[in-house]
Every structure is written in structure tokens, then in C-alpha cells.
mmCIF file of C-alpha atoms in Angstrom:
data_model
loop_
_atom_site.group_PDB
_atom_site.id
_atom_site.type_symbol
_atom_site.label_atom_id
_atom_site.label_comp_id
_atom_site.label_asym_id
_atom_site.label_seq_id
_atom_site.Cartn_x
_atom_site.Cartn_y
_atom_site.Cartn_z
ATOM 1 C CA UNK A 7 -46.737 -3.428 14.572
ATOM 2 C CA UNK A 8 -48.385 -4.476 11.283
ATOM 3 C CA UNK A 9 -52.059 -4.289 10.173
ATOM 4 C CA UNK A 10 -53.919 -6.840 12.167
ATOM 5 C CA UNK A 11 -55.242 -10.009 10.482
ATOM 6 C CA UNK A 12 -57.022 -12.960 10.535
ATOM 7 C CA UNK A 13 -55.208 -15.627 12.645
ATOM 8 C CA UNK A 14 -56.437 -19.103 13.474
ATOM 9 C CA UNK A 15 -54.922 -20.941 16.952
ATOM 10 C CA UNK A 16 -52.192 -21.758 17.171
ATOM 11 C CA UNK A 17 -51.401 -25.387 18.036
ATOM 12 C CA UNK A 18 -50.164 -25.425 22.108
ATOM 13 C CA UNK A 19 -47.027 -27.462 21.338
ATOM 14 C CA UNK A 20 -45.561 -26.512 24.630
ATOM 15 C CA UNK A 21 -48.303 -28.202 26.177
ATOM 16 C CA UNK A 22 -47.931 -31.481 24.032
ATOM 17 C CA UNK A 23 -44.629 -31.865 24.061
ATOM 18 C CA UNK A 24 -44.380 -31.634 28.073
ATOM 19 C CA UNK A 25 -46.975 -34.477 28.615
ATOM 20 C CA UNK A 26 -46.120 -37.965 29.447
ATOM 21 C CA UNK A 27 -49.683 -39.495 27.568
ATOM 22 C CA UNK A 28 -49.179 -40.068 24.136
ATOM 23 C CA UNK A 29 -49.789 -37.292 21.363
ATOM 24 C CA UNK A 30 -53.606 -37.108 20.777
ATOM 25 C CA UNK A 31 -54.672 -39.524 17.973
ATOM 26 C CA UNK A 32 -51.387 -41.267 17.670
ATOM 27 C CA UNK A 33 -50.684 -44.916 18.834
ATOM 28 C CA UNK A 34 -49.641 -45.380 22.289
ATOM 29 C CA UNK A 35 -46.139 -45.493 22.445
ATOM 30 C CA UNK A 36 -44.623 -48.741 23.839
ATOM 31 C CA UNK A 37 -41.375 -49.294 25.739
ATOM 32 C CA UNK A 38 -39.954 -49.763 29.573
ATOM 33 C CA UNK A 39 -39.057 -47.136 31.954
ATOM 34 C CA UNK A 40 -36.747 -44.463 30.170
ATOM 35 C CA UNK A 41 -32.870 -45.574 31.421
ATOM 36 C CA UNK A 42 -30.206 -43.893 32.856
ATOM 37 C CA UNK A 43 -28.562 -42.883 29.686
ATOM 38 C CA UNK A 44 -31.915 -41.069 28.560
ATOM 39 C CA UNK A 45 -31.657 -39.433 32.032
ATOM 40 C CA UNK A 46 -28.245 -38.011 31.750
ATOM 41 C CA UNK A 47 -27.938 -34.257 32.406
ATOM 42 C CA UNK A 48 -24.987 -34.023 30.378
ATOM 43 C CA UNK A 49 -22.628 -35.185 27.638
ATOM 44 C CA UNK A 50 -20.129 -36.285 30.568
ATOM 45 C CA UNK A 51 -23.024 -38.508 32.131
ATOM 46 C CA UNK A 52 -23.473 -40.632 28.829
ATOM 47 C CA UNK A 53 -19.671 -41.370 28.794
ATOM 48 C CA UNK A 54 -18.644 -45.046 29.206
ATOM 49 C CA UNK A 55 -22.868 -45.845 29.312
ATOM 50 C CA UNK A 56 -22.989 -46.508 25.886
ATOM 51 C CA UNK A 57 -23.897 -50.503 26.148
ATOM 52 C CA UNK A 58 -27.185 -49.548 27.639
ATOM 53 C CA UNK A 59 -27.526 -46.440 25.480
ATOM 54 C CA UNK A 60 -31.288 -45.724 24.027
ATOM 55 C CA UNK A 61 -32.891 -42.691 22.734
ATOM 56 C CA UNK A 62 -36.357 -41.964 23.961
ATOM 57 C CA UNK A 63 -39.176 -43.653 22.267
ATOM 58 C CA UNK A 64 -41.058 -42.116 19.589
ATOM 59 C CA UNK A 65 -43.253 -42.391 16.742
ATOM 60 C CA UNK A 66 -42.649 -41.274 13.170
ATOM 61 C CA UNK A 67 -45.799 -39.241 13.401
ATOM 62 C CA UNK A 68 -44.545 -36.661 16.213
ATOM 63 C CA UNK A 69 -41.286 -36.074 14.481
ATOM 64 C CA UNK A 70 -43.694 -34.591 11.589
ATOM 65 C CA UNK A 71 -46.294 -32.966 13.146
ATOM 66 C CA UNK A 72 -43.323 -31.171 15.361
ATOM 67 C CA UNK A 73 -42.010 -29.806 12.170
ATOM 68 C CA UNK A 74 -45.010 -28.675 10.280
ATOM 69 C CA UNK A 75 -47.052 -27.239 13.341
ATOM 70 C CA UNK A 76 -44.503 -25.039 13.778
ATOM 71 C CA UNK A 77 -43.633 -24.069 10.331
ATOM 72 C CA UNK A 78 -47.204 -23.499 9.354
ATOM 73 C CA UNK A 79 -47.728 -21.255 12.676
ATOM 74 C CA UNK A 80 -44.643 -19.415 11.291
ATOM 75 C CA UNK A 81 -46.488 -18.730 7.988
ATOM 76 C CA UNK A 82 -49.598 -17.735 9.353
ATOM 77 C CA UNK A 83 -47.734 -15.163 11.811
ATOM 78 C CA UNK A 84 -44.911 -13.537 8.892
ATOM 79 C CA UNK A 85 -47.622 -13.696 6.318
ATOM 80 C CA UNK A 86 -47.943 -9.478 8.249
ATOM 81 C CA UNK A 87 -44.424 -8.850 8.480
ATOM 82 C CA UNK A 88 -43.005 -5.356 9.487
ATOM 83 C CA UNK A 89 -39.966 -5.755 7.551
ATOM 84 C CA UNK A 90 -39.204 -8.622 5.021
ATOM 85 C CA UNK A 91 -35.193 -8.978 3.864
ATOM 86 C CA UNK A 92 -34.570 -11.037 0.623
ATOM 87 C CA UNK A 93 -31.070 -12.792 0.477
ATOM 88 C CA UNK A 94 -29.979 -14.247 3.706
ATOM 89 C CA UNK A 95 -26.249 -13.273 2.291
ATOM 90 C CA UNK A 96 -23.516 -10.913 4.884
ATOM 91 C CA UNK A 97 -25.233 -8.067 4.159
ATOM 92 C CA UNK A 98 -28.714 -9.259 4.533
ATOM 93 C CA UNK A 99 -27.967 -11.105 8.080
ATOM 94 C CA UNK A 100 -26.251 -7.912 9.221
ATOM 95 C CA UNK A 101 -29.284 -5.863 8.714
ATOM 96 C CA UNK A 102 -31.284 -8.198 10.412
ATOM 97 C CA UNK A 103 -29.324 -8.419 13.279
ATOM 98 C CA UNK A 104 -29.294 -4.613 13.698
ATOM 99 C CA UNK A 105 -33.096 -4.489 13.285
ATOM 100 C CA UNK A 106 -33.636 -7.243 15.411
ATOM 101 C CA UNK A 107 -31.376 -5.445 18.678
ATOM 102 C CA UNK A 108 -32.588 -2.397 17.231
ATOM 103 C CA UNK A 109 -36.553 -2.729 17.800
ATOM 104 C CA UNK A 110 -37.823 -6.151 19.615
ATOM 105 C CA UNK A 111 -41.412 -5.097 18.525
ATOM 106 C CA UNK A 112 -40.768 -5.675 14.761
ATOM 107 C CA UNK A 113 -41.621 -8.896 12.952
ATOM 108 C CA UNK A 114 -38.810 -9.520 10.740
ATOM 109 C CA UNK A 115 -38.792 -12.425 7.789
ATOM 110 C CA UNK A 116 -35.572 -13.388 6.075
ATOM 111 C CA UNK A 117 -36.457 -15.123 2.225
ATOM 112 C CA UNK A 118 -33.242 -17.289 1.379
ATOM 113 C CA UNK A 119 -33.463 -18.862 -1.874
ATOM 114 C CA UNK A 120 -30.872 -21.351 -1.014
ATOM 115 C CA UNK A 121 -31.292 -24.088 1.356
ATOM 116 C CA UNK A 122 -28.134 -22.978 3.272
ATOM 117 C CA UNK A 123 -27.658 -19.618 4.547
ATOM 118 C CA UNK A 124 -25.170 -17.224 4.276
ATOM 119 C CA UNK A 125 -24.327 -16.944 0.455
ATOM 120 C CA UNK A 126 -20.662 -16.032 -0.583
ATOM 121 C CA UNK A 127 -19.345 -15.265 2.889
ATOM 122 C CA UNK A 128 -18.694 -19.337 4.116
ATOM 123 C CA UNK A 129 -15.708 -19.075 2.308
ATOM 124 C CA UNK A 130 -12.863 -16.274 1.220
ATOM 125 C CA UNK A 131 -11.737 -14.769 -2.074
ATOM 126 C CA UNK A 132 -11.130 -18.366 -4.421
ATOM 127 C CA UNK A 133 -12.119 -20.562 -2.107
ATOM 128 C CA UNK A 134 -9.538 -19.464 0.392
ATOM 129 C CA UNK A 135 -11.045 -19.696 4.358
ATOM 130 C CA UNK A 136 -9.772 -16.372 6.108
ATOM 131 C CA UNK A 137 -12.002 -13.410 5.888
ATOM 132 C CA UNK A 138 -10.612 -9.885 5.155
ATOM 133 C CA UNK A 139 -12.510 -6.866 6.216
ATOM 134 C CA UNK A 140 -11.036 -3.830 5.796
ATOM 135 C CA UNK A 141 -11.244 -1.213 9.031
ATOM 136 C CA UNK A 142 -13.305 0.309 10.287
ATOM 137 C CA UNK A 143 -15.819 -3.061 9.596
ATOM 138 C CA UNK A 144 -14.172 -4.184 12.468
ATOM 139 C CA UNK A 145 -16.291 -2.873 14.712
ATOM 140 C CA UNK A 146 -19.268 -4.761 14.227
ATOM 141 C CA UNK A 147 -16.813 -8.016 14.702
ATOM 142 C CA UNK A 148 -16.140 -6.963 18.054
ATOM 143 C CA UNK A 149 -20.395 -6.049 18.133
ATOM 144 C CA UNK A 150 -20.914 -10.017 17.257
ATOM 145 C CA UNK A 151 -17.729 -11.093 19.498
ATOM 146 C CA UNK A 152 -16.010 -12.649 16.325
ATOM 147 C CA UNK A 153 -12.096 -12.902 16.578
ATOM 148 C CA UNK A 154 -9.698 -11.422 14.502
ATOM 149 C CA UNK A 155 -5.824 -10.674 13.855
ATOM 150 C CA UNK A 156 -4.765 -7.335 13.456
ATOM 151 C CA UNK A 157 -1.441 -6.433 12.440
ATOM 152 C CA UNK A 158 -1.324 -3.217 13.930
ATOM 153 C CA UNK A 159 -2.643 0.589 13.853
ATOM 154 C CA UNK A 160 -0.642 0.902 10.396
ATOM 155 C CA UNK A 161 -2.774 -2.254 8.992
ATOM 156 C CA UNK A 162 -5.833 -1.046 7.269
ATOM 157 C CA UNK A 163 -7.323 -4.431 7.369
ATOM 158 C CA UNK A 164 -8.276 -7.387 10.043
ATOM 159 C CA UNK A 165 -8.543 -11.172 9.343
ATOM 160 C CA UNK A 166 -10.940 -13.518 10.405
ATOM 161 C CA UNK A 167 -9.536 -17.065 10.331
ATOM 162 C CA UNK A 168 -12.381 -18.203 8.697
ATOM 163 C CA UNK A 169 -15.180 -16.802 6.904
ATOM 164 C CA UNK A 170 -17.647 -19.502 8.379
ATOM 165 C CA UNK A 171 -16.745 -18.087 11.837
ATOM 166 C CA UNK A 172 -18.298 -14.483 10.669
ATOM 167 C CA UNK A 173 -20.879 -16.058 8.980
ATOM 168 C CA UNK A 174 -22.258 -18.470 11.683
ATOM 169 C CA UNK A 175 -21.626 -16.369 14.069
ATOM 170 C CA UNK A 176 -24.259 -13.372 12.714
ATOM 171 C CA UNK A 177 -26.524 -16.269 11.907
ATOM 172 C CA UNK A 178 -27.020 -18.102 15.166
ATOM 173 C CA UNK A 179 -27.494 -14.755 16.702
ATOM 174 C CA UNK A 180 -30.106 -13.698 14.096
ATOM 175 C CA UNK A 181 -31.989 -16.997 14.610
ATOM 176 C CA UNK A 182 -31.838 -16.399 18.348
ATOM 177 C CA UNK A 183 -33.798 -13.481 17.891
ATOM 178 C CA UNK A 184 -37.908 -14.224 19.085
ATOM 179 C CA UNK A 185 -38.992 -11.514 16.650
ATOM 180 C CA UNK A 186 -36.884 -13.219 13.243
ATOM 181 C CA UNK A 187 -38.088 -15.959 11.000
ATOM 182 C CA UNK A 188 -35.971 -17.453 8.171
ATOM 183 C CA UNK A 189 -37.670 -19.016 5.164
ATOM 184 C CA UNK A 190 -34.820 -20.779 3.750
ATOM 185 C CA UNK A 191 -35.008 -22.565 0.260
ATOM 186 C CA UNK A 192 -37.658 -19.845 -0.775
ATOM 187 C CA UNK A 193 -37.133 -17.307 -3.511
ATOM 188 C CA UNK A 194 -38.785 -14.538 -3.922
ATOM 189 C CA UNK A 195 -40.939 -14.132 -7.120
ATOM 190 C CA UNK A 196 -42.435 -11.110 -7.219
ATOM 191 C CA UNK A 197 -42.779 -7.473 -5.234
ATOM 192 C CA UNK A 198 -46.748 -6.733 -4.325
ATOM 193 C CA UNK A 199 -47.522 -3.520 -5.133
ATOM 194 C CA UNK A 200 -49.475 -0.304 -4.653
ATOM 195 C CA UNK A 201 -49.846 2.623 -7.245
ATOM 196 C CA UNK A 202 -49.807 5.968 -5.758
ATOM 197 C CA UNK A 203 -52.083 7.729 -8.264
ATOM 198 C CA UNK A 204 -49.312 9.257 -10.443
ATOM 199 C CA UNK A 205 -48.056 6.415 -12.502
ATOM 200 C CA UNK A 206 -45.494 5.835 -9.222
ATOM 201 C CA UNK A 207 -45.560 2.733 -6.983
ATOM 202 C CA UNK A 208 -44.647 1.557 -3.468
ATOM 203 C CA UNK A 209 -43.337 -1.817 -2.530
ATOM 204 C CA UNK A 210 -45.954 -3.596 -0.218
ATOM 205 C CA UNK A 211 -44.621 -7.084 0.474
ATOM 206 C CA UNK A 212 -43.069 -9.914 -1.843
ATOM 207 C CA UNK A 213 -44.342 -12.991 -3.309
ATOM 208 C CA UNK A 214 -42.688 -16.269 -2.593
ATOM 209 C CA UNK A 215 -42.709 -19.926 -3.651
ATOM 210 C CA UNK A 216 -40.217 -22.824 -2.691
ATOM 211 C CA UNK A 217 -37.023 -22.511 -4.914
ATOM 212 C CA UNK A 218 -37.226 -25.730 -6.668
ATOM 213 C CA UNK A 219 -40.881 -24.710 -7.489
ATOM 214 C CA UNK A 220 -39.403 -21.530 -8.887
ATOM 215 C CA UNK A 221 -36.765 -23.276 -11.028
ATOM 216 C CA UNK A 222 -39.183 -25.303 -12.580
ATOM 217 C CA UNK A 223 -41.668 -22.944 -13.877
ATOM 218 C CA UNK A 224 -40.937 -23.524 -17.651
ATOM 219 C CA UNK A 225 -41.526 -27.247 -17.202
ATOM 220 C CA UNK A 226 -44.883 -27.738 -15.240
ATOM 221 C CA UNK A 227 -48.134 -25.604 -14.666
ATOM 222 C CA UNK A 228 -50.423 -24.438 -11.879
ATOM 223 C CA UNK A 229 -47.366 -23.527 -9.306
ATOM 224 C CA UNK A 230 -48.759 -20.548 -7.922
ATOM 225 C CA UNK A 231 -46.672 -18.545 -5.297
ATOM 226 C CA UNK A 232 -47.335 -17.459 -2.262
ATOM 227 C CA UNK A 233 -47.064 -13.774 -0.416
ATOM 228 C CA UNK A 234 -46.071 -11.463 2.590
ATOM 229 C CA UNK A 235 -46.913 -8.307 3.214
ATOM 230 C CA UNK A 236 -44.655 -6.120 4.556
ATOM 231 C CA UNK A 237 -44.484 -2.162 4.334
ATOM 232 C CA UNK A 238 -40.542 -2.290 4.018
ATOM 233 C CA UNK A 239 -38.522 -4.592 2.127
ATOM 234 C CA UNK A 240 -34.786 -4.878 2.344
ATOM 235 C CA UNK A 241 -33.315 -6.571 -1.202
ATOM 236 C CA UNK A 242 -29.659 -7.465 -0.645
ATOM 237 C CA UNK A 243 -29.682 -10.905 -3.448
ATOM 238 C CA UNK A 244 -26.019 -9.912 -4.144
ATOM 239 C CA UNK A 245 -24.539 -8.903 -8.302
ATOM 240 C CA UNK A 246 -26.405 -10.399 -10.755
ATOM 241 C CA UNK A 247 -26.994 -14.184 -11.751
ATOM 242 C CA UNK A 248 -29.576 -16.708 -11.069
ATOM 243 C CA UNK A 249 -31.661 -15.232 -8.229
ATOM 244 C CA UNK A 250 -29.285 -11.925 -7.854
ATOM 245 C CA UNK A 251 -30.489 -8.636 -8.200
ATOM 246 C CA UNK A 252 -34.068 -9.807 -8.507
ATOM 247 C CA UNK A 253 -35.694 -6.704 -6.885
ATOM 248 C CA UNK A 254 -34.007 -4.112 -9.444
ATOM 249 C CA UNK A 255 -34.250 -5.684 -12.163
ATOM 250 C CA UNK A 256 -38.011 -6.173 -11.029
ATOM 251 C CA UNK A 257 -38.246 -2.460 -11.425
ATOM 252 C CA UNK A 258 -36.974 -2.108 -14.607
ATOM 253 C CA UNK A 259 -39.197 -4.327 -15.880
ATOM 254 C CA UNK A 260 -42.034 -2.338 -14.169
ATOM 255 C CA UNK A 261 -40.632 0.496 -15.313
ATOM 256 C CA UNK A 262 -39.769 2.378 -12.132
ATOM 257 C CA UNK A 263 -36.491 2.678 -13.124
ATOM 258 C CA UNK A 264 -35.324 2.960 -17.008
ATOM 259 C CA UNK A 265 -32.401 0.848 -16.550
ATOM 260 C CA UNK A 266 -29.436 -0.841 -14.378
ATOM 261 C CA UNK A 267 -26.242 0.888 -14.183
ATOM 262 C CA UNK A 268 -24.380 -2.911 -14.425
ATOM 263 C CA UNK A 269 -21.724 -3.549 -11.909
ATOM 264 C CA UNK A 270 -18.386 -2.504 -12.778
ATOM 265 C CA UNK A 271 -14.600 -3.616 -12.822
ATOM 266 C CA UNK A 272 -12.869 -4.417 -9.507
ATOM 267 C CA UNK A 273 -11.781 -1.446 -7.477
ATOM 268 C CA UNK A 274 -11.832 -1.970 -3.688
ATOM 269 C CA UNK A 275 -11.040 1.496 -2.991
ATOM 270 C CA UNK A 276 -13.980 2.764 -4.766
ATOM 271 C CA UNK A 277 -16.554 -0.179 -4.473
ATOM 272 C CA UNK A 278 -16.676 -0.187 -0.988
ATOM 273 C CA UNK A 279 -17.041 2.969 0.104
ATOM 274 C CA UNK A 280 -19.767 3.868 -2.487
ATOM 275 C CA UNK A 281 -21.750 0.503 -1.461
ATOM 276 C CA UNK A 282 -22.480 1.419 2.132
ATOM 277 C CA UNK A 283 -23.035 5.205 1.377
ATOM 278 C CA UNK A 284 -25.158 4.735 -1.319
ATOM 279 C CA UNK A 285 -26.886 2.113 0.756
ATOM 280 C CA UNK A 286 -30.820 3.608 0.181
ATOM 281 C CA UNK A 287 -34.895 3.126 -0.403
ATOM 282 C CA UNK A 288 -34.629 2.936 -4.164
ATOM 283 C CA UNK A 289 -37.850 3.023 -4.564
ATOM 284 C CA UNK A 290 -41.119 3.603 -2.069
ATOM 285 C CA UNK A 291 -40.800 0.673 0.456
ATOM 286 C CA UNK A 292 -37.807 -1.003 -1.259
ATOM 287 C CA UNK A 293 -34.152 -0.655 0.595
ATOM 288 C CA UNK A 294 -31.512 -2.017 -1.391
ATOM 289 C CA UNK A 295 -27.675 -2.785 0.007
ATOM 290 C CA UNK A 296 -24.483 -5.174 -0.612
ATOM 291 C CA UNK A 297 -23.721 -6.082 -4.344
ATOM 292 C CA UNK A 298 -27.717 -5.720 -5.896
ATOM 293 C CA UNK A 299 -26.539 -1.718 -5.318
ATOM 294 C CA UNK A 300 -23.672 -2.009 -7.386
ATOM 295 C CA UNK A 301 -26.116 -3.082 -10.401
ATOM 296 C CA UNK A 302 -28.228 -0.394 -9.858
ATOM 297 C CA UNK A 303 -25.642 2.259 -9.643
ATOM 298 C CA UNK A 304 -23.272 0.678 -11.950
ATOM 299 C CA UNK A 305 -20.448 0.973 -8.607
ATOM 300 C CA UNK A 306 -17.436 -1.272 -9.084
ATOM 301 C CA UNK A 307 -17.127 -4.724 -7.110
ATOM 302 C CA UNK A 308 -15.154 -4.785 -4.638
ATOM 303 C CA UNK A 309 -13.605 -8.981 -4.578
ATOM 304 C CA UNK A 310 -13.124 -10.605 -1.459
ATOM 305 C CA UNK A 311 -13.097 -7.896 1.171
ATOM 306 C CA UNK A 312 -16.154 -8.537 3.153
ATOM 307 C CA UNK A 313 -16.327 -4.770 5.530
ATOM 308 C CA UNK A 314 -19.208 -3.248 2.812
ATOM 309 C CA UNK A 315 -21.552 -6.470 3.160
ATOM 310 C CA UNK A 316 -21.573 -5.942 7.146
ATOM 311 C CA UNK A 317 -21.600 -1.728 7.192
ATOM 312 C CA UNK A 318 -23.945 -1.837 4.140
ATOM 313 C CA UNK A 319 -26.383 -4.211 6.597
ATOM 314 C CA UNK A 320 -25.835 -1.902 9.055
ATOM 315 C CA UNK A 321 -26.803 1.398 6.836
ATOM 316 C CA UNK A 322 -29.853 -0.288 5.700
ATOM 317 C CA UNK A 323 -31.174 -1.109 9.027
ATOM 318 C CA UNK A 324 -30.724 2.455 10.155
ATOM 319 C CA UNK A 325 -32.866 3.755 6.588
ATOM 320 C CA UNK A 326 -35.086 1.121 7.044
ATOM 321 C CA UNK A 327 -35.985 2.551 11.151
ATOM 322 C CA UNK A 328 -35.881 6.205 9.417
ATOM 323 C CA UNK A 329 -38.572 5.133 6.947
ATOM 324 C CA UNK A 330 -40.255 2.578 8.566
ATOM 325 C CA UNK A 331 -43.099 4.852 10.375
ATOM 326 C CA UNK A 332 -44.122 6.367 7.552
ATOM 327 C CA UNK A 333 -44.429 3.290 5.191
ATOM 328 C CA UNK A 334 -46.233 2.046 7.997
ATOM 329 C CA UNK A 335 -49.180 4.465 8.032
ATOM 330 C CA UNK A 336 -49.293 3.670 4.036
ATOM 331 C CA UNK A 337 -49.475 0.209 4.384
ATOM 332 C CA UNK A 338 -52.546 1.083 6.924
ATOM 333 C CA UNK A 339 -54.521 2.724 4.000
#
């Protein structure tokens, strides 16, 4: 679906990986005929072998290349996304998971500035495991076939026994999607954009560098960032803080917006409910959901009740697929 671009090969891996030779211009590999335990089929198979146990031979060299070939090939595709989501947080994975079922066809790149996944939702409220997500959020747990307790038509509330089990859950069946890559450890710098002629712009990609590059900007020179463009972006980098609410406050600073609202006291009743509603394209090409709403609208926070982070992913999934055709035939111009 995007523009098309420039592409070089890429490497057959499939190919290389399935021969028995050795990989082109490395060393022959030495060793004996590869033993039973090498052979086994199954965990089962290896039990009570373990005195003759030994992994495969291999050389230091393929265990690189294997890495890079791939990541590199990733660049070079998502460097055209369709639709790039910054913060690889609840609501960000939700959206990407409804995109992803949603429309196969799409190219979809996750930026996570941390090097794990997932951002507040591994844990609970104070570092307490169980999840609480208020109804009707419970739906999309029984979409991702995560377990809960209910305690009845009168509760207004499941639990989750552990946030990690919503949160790894969403993200090994993101991952699993063929059209989804996630650039973990990246942070996004920057938003490209494109003026429209009247002093307005539209959001045509983001720029990226590796984190740790990006934290150290003040003490070294010459670390410039890298891009993808994209004619949607999806911002959901959570409240304010070190790399939260980037894209808003990026448009205040561009002037596109005159200033944030600032996130407000604690009021679950309120917060959530205006979070997912209010879930929107703030500006041309830029969707914003989860908490980075709640600085733009000045909406209260809503603590550790996680059913806004998922419905909010869902919301923006569905304006991003209302929107998308349209900033599509931009982008082409």
C-alpha cells in the first residue's frame, strides 16, 4: 500500500540457513555426525540424554549475520510504512493488533523507546500483579483469549491475575503478525512533515534514532537520526515524562497547537470514558490515544484500571482505517 521505493535484494536467508555446506565465505565448520540429542523431535526425546548432549555446531559469524540480515531487510522494507505507532505501551499494542486483523495488506511499524515492550501494563497499580479492567474492556480479553475472574453481573470490573498475562499475551500475537515490525529500543525524535499551503501541516512519517543515541545528544555530536515515512501515525507514549507525550508536545512547539491542556487529578469515572471517546487525528496524519490524550485535553488520569489503554487502541485503529485512504492519496503527492 505505500508509495513504491527503491529496494535492494534481499538476502535469501531461507536458502542459507537450509543448506548443509557452510555459509559462503565463512570457515568450514568442523565436527562429527550431528547426535541423537541434536536429532530429538522433542523436549521429551532429550530427557535422560543429557551425557551425550551437544548443540549443533556453529560459528560466531552466522549467529551475526542471522541477526543483522534480517534487521537491516526490516529497515529497508518499514522505511515505507502504511501506518507507524510510537509507544509499544497497552494502548499502542492494542491498536496494532486491531490493524493488523483488521487489514493484512498494511505495513505496520511499532517505535518502542524502551528495550522491553509493553510500558506500565507488566505490572498493576504500585507494583501489585493483578490487572483491573473495568467492563465492558472485557471484551477484547475474551478477543485475545486472556483469563479473567469476574465476580458477577453486579461487578463492574474483571481481574486479570497478572498484568504480564494481558500484556504478553497482545504482544506475542502482535509479533505473530507477517505485516508488523517492532523497533524496540528506538525513540522517536522527530515528526516529518508537509505544509499544506496555509500555514497548516500534515504528519508524514517520524524520525528515529536508537534510544541511548537519543539520551546522549547533549554530550556528543554528529548522531544524526534516522526516518520512516508513513501517511498515518498513531502516538500513544503515555502522560508526560522522559519520552511521554513526545508527539503533542512536538506540536506545540511547531505551533499547531497553542498549548497542552496538562493531565489532570485522578478520577476513574471521568478519565476513562473521555480517553477512548476522545480517542482522535489531532492533527493531519497524527492519531493520538491512551494517556498522551489526557495531556492534550487536560482529561483526568485514570490510576491503575487498564479498560481505556485497550478500547482507546481499539478506537484508534478504527480512525486510523477511516482516515487512512485519504492520507494515503496525500502522501502520493
Amino acid at each position: 500500500m505505500s508509495p513504491p521505493a527503491m529496494m535492494y535484494e534481499q538476502p535469501q536467508a531461507t536458502t542459507a540457513l537450509h543448506t548443509k555446506g557452510p555459509h559462503s565465505g565463512a570457515v568450514p565448520l568442523s565436527g562429527g555426525p550431528v547426535g541423537k540429542t541434536m536429532q530429538a523431535k522433542t523436549v521429551e526425546e532429550m530427557h535422560g540424554a543429557w551425557d551425550s548432549f551437544k548443540f549443533a555446531p556453529i560459528r560466531e559469524s552466522q549467529v551475526s549475520r542471522a541477526m543483522t540480515r534480517r534487521y537491516f531487510a526490516d529497515l529497508d522494507h518499514y522505511a515505507e510504512s502504511d501506518i507507524v505507532i510510537v509507544g509499544a505501551g497497552s494502548c499502542g499494542l492494542s491498536t496494532a493488533y486491531v490493524l493488523a486483523k483488521a487489514r493484512p495488506d498494511l505495513k505496520i511499524a511499532i517505535i518502542e523507546a524502551g528495550v522491553a515492550p509493553g510500558g506500565g501494563a507488566w505490572l498493576g497499580g504500585q507494583l501489585f500483579s493483578a490487572m483491573v479492567m473495568r467492563k465492558p474492556a472485557d471484551a477484547f480479553l475474551r478477543e485475545l483469549g486472556v483469563p479473567y475472574e469476574d465476580e458477577g453481573d453486579n461487578s463492574s470490573f474483571v481481574v486479570v491475575k497478572h498484568a504480564a498475562l494481558f500484556t504478553s499475551t497482545v504482544l506475542s500475537k502482535v509479533l505473530q503478525f507477517p505485516n508488523v515490525k517492532l523497533f524496540n529500543a528506538t525513540a522517536v525524535e522527530d515528526l516529518i512533515t508537509r505544509t499544506d499551503g496555509k500555514g497548516g501541516i500534515r504528519i508524514a512519517g517520524v524520525v528515529t534514532n536508537w534510544t541511548l543515541v537519543s539520551m546522549h545528544h547533549d554530550d556528543q555530536s554528529c548522531m544524526d537520526p534516522n526516518t520512516i515515512n508513513a501517511p498515518v501515525v498513531i502516538s500513544t507514549t503515555g502522560h508526560d515524562g522522559p519520552f511521554g507525550a513526545f508527539s503533542v508536545k512536538r506540536l506545540v512547539s511547531m505551533q499547531q497547537i497553542s498549548a497542552l491542556g496538562g493531565m489532570r487529578g485522578l478520577d476513574m469515572n471521568v478519565a476513562e470514558d473521555a480517553i477512548v471517546k476522545n480517542t482522535r487525528e489531532i492533527a493531519p496524519g497524527l492519531i493520538v490515544g491512551g494517556m498522551e490524550l489526557s495531556e492534550v485535553d487536560g482529561a483526568n488520569r485514570m490510576g491503575p484500571t487498564f479498560g481505556a489503554m485497550a478500547l482507546s487502541g481499539v478506537k484508534a485503529a478504527e480512525e486510523a482505517l477511516k482516515i487512512f485512504d485519504a492520507r494515503q492519496k496525500e502522501n502520493m503527492e
